[in-house]
PDB file of C-alpha atoms in Angstrom:
ATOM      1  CA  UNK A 199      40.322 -82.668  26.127  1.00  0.00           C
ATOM      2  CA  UNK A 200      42.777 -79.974  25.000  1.00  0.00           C
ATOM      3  CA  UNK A 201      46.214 -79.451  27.386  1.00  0.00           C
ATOM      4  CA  UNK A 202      47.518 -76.570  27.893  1.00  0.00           C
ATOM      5  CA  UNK A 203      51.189 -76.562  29.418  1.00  0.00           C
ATOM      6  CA  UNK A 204      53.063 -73.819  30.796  1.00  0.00           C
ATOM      7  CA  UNK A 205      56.386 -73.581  31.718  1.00  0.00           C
ATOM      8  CA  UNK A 206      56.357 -71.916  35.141  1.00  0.00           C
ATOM      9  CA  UNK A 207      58.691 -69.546  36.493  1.00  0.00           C
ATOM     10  CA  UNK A 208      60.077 -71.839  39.606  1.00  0.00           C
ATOM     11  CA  UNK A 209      60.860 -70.484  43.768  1.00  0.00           C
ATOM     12  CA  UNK A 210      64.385 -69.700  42.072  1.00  0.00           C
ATOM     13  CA  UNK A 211      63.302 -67.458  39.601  1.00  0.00           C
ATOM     14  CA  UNK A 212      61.238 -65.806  41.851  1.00  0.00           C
ATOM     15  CA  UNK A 213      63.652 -64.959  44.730  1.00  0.00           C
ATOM     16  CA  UNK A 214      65.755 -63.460  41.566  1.00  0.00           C
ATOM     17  CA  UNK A 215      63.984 -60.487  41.070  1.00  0.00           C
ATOM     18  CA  UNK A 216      61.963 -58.969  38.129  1.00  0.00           C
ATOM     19  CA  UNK A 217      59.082 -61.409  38.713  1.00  0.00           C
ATOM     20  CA  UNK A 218      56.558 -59.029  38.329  1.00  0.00           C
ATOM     21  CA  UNK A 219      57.384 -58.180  35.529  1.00  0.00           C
ATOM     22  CA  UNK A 220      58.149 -61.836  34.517  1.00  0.00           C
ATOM     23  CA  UNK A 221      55.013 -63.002  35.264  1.00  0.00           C
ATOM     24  CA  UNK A 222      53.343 -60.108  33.380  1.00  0.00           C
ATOM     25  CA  UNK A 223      54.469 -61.320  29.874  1.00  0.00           C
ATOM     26  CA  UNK A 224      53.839 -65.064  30.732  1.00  0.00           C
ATOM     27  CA  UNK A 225      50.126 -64.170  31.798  1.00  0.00           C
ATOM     28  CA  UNK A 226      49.672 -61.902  28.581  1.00  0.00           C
ATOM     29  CA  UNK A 227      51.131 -65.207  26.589  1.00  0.00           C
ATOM     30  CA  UNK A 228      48.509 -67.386  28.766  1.00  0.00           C
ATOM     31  CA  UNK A 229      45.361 -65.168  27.831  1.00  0.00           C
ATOM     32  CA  UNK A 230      46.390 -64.602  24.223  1.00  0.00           C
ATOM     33  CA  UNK A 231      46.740 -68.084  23.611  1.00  0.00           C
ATOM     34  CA  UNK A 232      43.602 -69.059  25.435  1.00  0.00           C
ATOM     35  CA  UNK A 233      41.598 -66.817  23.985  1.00  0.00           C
ATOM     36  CA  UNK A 234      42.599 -68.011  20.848  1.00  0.00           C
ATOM     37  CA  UNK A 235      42.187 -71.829  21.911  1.00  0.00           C
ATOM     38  CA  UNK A 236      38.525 -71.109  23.116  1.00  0.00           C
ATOM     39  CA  UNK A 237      37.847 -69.025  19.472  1.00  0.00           C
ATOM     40  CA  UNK A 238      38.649 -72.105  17.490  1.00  0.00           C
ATOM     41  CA  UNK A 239      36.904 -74.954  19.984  1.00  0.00           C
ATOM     42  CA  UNK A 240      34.048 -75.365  22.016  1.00  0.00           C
ATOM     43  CA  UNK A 241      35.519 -74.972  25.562  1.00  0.00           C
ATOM     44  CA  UNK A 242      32.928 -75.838  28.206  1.00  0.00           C
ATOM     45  CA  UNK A 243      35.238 -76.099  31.124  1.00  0.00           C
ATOM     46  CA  UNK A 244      38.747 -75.603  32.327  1.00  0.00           C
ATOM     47  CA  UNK A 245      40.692 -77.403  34.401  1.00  0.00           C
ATOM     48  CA  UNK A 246      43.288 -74.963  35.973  1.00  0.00           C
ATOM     49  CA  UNK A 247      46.333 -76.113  37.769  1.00  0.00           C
ATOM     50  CA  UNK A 248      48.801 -72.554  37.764  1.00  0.00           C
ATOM     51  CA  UNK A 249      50.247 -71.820  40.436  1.00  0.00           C
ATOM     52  CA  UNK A 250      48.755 -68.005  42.377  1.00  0.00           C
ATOM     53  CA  UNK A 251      51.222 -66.044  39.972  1.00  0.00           C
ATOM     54  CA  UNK A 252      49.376 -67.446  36.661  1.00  0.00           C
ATOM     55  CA  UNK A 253      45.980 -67.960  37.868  1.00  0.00           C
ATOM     56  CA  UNK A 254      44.531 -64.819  37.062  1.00  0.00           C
ATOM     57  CA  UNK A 255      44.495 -64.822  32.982  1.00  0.00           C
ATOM     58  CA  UNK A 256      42.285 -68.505  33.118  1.00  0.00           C
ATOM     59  CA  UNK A 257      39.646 -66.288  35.161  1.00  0.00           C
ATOM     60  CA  UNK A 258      39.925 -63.754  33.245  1.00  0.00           C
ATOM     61  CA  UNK A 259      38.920 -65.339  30.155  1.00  0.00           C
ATOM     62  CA  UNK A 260      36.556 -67.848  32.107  1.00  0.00           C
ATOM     63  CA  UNK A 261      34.817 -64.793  33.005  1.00  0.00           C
ATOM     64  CA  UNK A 262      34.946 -63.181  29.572  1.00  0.00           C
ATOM     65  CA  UNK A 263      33.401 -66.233  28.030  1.00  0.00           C
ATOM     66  CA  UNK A 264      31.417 -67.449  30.789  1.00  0.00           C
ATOM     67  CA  UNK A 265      33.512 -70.626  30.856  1.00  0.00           C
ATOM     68  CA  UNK A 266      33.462 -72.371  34.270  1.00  0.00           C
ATOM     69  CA  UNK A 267      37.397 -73.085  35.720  1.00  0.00           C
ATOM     70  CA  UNK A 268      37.847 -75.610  38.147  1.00  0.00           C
ATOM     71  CA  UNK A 269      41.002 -74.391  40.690  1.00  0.00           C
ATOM     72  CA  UNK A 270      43.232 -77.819  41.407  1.00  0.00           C
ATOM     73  CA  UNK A 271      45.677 -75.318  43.399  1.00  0.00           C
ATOM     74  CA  UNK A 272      46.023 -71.688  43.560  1.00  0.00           C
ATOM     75  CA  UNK A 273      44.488 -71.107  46.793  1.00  0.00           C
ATOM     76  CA  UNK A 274      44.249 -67.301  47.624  1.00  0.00           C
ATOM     77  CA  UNK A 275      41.175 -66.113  48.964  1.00  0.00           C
ATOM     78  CA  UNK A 276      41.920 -62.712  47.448  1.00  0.00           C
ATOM     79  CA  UNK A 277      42.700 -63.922  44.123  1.00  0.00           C
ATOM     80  CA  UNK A 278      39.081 -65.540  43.155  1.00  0.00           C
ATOM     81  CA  UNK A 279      36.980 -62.781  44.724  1.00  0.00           C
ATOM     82  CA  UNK A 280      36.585 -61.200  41.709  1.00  0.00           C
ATOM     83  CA  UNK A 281      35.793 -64.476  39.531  1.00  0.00           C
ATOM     84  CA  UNK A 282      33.254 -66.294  42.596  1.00  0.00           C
ATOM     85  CA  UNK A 283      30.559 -66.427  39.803  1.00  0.00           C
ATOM     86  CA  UNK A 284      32.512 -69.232  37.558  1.00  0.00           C
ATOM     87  CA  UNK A 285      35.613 -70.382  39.748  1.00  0.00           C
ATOM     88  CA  UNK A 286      34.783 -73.470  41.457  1.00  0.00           C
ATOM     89  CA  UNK A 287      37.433 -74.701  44.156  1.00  0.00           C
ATOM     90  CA  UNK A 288      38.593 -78.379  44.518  1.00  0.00           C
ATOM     91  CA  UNK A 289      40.115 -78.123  47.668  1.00  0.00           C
ATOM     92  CA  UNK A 290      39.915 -75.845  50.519  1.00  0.00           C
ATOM     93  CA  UNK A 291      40.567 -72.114  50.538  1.00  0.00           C
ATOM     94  CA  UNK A 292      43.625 -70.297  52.129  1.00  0.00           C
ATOM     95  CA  UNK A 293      40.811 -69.522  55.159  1.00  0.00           C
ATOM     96  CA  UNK A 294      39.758 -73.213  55.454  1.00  0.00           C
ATOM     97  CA  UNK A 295      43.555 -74.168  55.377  1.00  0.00           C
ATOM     98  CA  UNK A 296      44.420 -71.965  57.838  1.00  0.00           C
ATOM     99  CA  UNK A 297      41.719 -72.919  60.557  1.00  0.00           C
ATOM    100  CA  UNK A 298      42.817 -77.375  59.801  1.00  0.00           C
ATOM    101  CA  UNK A 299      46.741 -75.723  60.253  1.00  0.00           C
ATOM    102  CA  UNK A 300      45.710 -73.967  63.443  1.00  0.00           C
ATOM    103  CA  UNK A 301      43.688 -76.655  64.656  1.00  0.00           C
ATOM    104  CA  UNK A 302      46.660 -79.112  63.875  1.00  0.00           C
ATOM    105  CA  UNK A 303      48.682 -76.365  65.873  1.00  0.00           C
ATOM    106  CA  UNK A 304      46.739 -75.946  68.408  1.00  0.00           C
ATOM    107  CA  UNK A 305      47.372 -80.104  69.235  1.00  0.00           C
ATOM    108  CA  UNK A 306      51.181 -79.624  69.200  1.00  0.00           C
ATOM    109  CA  UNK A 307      51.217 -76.437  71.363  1.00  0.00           C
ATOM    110  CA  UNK A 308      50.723 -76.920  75.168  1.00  0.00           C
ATOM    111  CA  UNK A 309      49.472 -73.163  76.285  1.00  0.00           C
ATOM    112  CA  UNK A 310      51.751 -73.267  79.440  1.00  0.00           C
ATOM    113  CA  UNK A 311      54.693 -73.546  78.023  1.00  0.00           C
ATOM    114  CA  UNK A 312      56.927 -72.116  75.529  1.00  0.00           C
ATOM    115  CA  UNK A 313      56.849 -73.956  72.434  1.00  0.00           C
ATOM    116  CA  UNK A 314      56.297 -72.122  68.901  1.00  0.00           C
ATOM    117  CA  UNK A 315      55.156 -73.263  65.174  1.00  0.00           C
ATOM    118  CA  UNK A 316      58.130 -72.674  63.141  1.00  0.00           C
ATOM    119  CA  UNK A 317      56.544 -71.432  59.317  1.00  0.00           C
ATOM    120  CA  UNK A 318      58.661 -72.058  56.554  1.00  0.00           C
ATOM    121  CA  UNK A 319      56.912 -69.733  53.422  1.00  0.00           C
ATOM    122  CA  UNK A 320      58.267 -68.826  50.046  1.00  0.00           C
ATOM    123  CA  UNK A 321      58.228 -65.335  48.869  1.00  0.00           C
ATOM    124  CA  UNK A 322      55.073 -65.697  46.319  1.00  0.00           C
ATOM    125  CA  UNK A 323      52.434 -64.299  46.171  1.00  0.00           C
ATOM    126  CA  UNK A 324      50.936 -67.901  47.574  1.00  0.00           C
ATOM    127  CA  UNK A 325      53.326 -68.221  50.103  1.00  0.00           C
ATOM    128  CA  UNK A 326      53.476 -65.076  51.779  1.00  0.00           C
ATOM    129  CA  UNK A 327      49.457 -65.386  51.598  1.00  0.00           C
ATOM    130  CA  UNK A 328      48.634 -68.156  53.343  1.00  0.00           C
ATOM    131  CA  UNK A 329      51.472 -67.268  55.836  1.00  0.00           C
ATOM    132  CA  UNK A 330      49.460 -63.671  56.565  1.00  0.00           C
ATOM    133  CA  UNK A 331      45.843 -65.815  57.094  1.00  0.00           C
ATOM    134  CA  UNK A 332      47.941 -68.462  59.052  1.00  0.00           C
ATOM    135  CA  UNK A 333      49.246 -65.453  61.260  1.00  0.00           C
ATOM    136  CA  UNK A 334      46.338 -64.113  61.638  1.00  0.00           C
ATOM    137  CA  UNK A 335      43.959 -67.297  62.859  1.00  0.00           C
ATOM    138  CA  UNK A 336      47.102 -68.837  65.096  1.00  0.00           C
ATOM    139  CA  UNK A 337      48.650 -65.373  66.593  1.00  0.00           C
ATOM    140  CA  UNK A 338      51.825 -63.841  65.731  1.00  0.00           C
ATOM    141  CA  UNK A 339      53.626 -64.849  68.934  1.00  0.00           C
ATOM    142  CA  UNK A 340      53.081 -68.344  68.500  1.00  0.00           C
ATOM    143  CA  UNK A 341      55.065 -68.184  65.008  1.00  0.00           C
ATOM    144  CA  UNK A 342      58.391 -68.157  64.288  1.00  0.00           C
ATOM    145  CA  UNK A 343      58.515 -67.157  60.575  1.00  0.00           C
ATOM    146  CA  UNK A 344      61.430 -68.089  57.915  1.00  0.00           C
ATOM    147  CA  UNK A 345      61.171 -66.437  54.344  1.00  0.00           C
ATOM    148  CA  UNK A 346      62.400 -68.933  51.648  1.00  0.00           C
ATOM    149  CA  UNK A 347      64.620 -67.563  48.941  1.00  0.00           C
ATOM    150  CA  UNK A 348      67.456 -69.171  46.994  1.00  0.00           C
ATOM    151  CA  UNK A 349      69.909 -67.720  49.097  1.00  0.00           C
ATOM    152  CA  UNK A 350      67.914 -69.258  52.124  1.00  0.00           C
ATOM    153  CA  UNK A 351      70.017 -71.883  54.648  1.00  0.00           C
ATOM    154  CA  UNK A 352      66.957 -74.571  55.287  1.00  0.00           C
ATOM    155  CA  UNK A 353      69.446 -75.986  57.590  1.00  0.00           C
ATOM    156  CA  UNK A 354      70.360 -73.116  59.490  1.00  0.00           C
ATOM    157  CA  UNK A 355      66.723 -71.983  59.487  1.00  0.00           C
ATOM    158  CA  UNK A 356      65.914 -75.620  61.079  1.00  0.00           C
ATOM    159  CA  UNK A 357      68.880 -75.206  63.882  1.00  0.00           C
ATOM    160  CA  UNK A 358      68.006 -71.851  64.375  1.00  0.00           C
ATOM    161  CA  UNK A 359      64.213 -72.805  65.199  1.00  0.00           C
ATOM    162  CA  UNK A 360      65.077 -75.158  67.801  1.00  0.00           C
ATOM    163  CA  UNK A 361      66.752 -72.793  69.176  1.00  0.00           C
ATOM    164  CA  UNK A 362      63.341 -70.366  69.481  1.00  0.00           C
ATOM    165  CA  UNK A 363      61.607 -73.215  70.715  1.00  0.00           C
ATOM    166  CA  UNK A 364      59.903 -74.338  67.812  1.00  0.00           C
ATOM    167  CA  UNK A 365      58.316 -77.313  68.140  1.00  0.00           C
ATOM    168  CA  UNK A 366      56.659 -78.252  65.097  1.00  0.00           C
ATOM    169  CA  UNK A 367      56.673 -76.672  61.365  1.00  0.00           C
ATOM    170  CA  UNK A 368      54.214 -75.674  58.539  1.00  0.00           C
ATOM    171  CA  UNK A 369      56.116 -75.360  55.110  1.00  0.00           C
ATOM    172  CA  UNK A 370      54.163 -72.842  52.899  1.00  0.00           C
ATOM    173  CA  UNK A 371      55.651 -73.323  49.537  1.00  0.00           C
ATOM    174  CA  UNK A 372      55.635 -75.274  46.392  1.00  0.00           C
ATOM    175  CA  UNK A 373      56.753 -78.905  45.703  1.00  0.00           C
ATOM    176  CA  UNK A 374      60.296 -78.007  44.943  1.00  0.00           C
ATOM    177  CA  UNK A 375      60.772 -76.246  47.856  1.00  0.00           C
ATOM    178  CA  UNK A 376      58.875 -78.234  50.220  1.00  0.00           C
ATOM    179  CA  UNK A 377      60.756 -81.584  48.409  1.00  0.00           C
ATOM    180  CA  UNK A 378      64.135 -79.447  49.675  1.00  0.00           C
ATOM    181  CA  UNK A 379      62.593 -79.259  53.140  1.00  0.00           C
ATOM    182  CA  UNK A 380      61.332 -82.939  53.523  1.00  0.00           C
ATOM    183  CA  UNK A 381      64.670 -84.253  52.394  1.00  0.00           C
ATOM    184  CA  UNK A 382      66.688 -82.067  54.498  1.00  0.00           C
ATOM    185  CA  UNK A 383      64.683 -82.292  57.918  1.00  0.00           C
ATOM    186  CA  UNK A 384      64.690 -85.844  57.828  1.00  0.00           C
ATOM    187  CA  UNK A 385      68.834 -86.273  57.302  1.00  0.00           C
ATOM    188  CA  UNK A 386      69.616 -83.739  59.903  1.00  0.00           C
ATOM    189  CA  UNK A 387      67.348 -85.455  61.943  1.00  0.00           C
ATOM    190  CA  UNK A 388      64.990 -82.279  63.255  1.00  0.00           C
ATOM    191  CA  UNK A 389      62.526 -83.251  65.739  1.00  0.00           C
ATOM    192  CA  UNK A 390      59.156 -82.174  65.493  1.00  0.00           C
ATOM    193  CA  UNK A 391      56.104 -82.863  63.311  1.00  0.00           C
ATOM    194  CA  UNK A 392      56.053 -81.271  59.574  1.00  0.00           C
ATOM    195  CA  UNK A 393      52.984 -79.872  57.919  1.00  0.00           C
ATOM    196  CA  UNK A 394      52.881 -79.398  54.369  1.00  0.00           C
ATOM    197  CA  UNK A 395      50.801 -77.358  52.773  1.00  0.00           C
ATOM    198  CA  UNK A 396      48.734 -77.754  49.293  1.00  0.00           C
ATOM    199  CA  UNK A 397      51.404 -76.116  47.118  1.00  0.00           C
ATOM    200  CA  UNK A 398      53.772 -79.449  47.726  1.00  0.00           C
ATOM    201  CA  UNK A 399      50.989 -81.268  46.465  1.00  0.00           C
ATOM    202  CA  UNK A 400      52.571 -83.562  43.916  1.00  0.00           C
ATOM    203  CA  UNK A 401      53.499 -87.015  43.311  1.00  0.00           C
ATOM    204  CA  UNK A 402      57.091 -86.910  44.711  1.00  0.00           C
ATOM    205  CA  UNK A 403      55.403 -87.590  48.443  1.00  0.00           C
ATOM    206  CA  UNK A 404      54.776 -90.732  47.923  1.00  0.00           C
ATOM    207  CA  UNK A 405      58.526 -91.538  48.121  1.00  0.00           C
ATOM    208  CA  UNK A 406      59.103 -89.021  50.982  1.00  0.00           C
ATOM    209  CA  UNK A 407      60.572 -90.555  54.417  1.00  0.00           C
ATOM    210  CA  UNK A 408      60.215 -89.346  57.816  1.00  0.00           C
ATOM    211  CA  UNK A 409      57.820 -89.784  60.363  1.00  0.00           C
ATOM    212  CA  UNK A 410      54.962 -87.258  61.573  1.00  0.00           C
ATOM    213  CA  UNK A 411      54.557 -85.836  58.035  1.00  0.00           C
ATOM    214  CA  UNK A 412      51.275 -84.022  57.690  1.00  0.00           C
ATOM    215  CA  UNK A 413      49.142 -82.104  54.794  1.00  0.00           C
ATOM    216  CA  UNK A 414      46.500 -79.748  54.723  1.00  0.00           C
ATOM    217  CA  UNK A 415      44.825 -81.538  51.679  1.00  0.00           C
ATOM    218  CA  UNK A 416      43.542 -84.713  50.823  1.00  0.00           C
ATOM    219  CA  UNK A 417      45.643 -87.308  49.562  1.00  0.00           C
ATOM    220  CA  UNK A 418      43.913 -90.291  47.483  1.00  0.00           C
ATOM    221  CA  UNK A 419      44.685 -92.569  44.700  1.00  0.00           C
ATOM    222  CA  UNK A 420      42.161 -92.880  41.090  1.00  0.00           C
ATOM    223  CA  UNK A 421      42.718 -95.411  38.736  1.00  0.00           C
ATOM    224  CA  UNK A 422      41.628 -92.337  36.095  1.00  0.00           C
ATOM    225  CA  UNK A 423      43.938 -89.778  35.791  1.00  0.00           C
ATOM    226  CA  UNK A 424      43.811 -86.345  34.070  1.00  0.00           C
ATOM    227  CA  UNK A 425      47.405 -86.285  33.046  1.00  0.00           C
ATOM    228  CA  UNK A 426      49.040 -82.994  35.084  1.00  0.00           C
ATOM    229  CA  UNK A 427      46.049 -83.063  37.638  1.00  0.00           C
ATOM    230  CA  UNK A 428      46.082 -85.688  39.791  1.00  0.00           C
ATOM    231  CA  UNK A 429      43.168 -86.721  41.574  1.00  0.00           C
ATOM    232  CA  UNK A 430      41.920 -83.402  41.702  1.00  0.00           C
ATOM    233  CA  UNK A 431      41.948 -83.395  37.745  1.00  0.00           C
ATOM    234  CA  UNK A 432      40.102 -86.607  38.043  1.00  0.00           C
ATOM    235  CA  UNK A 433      37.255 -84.835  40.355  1.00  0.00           C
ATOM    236  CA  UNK A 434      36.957 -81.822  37.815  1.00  0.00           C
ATOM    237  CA  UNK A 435      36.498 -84.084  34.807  1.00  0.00           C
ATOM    238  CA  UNK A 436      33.712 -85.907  36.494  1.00  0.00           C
ATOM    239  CA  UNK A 437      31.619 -83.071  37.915  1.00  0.00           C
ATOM    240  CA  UNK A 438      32.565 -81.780  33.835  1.00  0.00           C
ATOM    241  CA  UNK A 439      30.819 -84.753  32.545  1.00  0.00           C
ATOM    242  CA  UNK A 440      27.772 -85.212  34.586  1.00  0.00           C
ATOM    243  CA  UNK A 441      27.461 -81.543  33.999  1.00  0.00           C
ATOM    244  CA  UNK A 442      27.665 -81.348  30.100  1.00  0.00           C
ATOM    245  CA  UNK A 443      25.361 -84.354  29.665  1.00  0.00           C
ATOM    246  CA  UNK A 444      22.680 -82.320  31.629  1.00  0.00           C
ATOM    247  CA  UNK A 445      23.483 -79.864  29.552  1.00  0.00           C
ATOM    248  CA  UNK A 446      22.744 -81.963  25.992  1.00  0.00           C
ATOM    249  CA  UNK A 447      20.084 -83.685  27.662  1.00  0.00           C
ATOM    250  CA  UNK A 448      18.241 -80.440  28.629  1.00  0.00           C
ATOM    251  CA  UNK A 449      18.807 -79.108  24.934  1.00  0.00           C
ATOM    252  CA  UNK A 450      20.423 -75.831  26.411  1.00  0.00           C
ATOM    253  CA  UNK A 451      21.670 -73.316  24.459  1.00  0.00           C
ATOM    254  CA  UNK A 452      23.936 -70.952  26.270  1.00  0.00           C
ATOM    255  CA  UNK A 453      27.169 -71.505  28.377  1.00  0.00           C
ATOM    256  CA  UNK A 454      25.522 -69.698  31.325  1.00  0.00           C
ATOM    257  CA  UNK A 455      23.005 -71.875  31.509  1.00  0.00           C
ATOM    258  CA  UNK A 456      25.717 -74.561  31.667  1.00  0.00           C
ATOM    259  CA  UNK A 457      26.834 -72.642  35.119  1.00  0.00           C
ATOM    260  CA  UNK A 458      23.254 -72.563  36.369  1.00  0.00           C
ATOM    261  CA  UNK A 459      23.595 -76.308  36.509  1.00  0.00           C
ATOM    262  CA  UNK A 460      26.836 -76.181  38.319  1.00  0.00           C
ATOM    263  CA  UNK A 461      25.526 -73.865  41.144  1.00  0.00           C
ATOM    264  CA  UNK A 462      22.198 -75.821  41.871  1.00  0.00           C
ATOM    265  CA  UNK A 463      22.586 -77.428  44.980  1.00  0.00           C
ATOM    266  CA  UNK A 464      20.475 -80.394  43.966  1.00  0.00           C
ATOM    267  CA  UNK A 465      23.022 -81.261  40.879  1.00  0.00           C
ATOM    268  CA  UNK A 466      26.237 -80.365  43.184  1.00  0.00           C
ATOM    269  CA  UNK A 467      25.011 -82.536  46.466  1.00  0.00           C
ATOM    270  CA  UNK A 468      26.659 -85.178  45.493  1.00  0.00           C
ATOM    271  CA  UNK A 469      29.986 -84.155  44.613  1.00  0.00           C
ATOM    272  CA  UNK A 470      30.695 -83.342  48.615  1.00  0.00           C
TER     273      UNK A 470
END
């Protein structure tokens, strides 16, 4: 196993300014050094855990090489529609999220009265993604929308919420963020049911407190760990495995054939 780690521009960075162009010589480092990583080894898989912003380079080259890359985050439809023939997704897709968020919704809100989902989202391209498909599947006059920056008053945008009638909240945003959001909900005591989405995904909410704390992704413990992964990691290093013995048992010779095995439905059924 080779790792790969990348320091990541953060939420803060972001709301600065100049991200494009930030994340433009970051992805050029990413490709140039993977390319060079998959010259000098025999890469058969990738486990992938960028966020949307650094994403694209690891499909890039996956598709170049015809290298499969398993997605432990990064969960824009739009962003894998060009790489559907060797992306495989470990957890559900901004669509799927967005009809479990709705649904969740759709429990809190009584359609005779008033009462709103307040959405929290940071100004990525992740964030402001999922908020558009969430918008779109719930109805834009059941949301009451707050754009996360670092000049952004979480308090004030909690206060002010209540105010609109919110009654519950979906944070859209990643774990620093959301870790800002969870603390700060819970000591100014806002009512109302939190949702997180898979962007907080991360250790830290295990230590979390506050009641009616939800997630649109699965949590669950491994006693094997891919360091950096998480469960997720774990699941991707096992389908990996089963994969590549198939593949030496089977005497194959190219990578594509290698992807043939991960698309048959009768190696894949049970992995669901």
């Amino acid at each position: 196993t080779e790792k790969y780690e990348l320091l990541e521009y953060t939420e803060a960075d972001i709301s600065a300014g100049f991200i494009t162009e930030k994340t433009n010589i970051l992805n050029e480092k990413i490709r140039n050094e993977l390319v060079t990583l998959v010259a000098h080894k025999n890469i058969v898989a990738i486990i992938a855990a960028n966020s949307s912003e650094t994403i694209e380079p690891i499909l890039q080259v996956g598709l170049e090489f015809r290298i499969p890359v398993f997605l432990a985050v990064a969960s824009n439809d739009d962003i894998i529609s060009e790489y559907k023939d060797i992306s495989f997704r470990l957890l559900a897709n901004d669509g799927k999220q967005a009809q479990l968020i709705s649904r969740w919704c759709e429990t809190i809100i009584d359609n005779t009265d008033n009462h709103k989902i307040g959405v929290l989202y940071s100004q990525t391209r992740y964030g402001k993604g999922l908020r558009k498909t969430l918008e779109r599947v719930i109805g834009i006059n059941s949301l009451v929308p707050f754009s996360l920056g670092t000049t952004t008053d979480i308090a004030g945008s909690f206060n002010y919420g209540i105010k609109a009638g919110v009654k519950a909240w979906v944070a859209i945003t990643y774990k620093e963020e959301a870790l800002e959001i969870a603390v700060k909900k819970n000591s100014l005591n806002i009512k109302g049911p939190i949702l997180f989405s898979d962007g907080a995904f991360g250790s830290w909410l295990k230590h979390i407190n506050g009641d009616s704390i939800y997630f649109s992704f699965p949590l669950s413990h491994s006693s094997f760990k891919v360091v950096g992964y998480e469960h997720f990691g774990h699941d991707a290093y096992k389908i990996i495995h089963h994969c590549f013995n198939k593949y030496k048992h089977e005497k194959l010779k190219t990578k594509d054939e290698l992807l043939e095995i991960l698309r048959d439905n009768e190696f894949t059924v049970w992995i669901k």
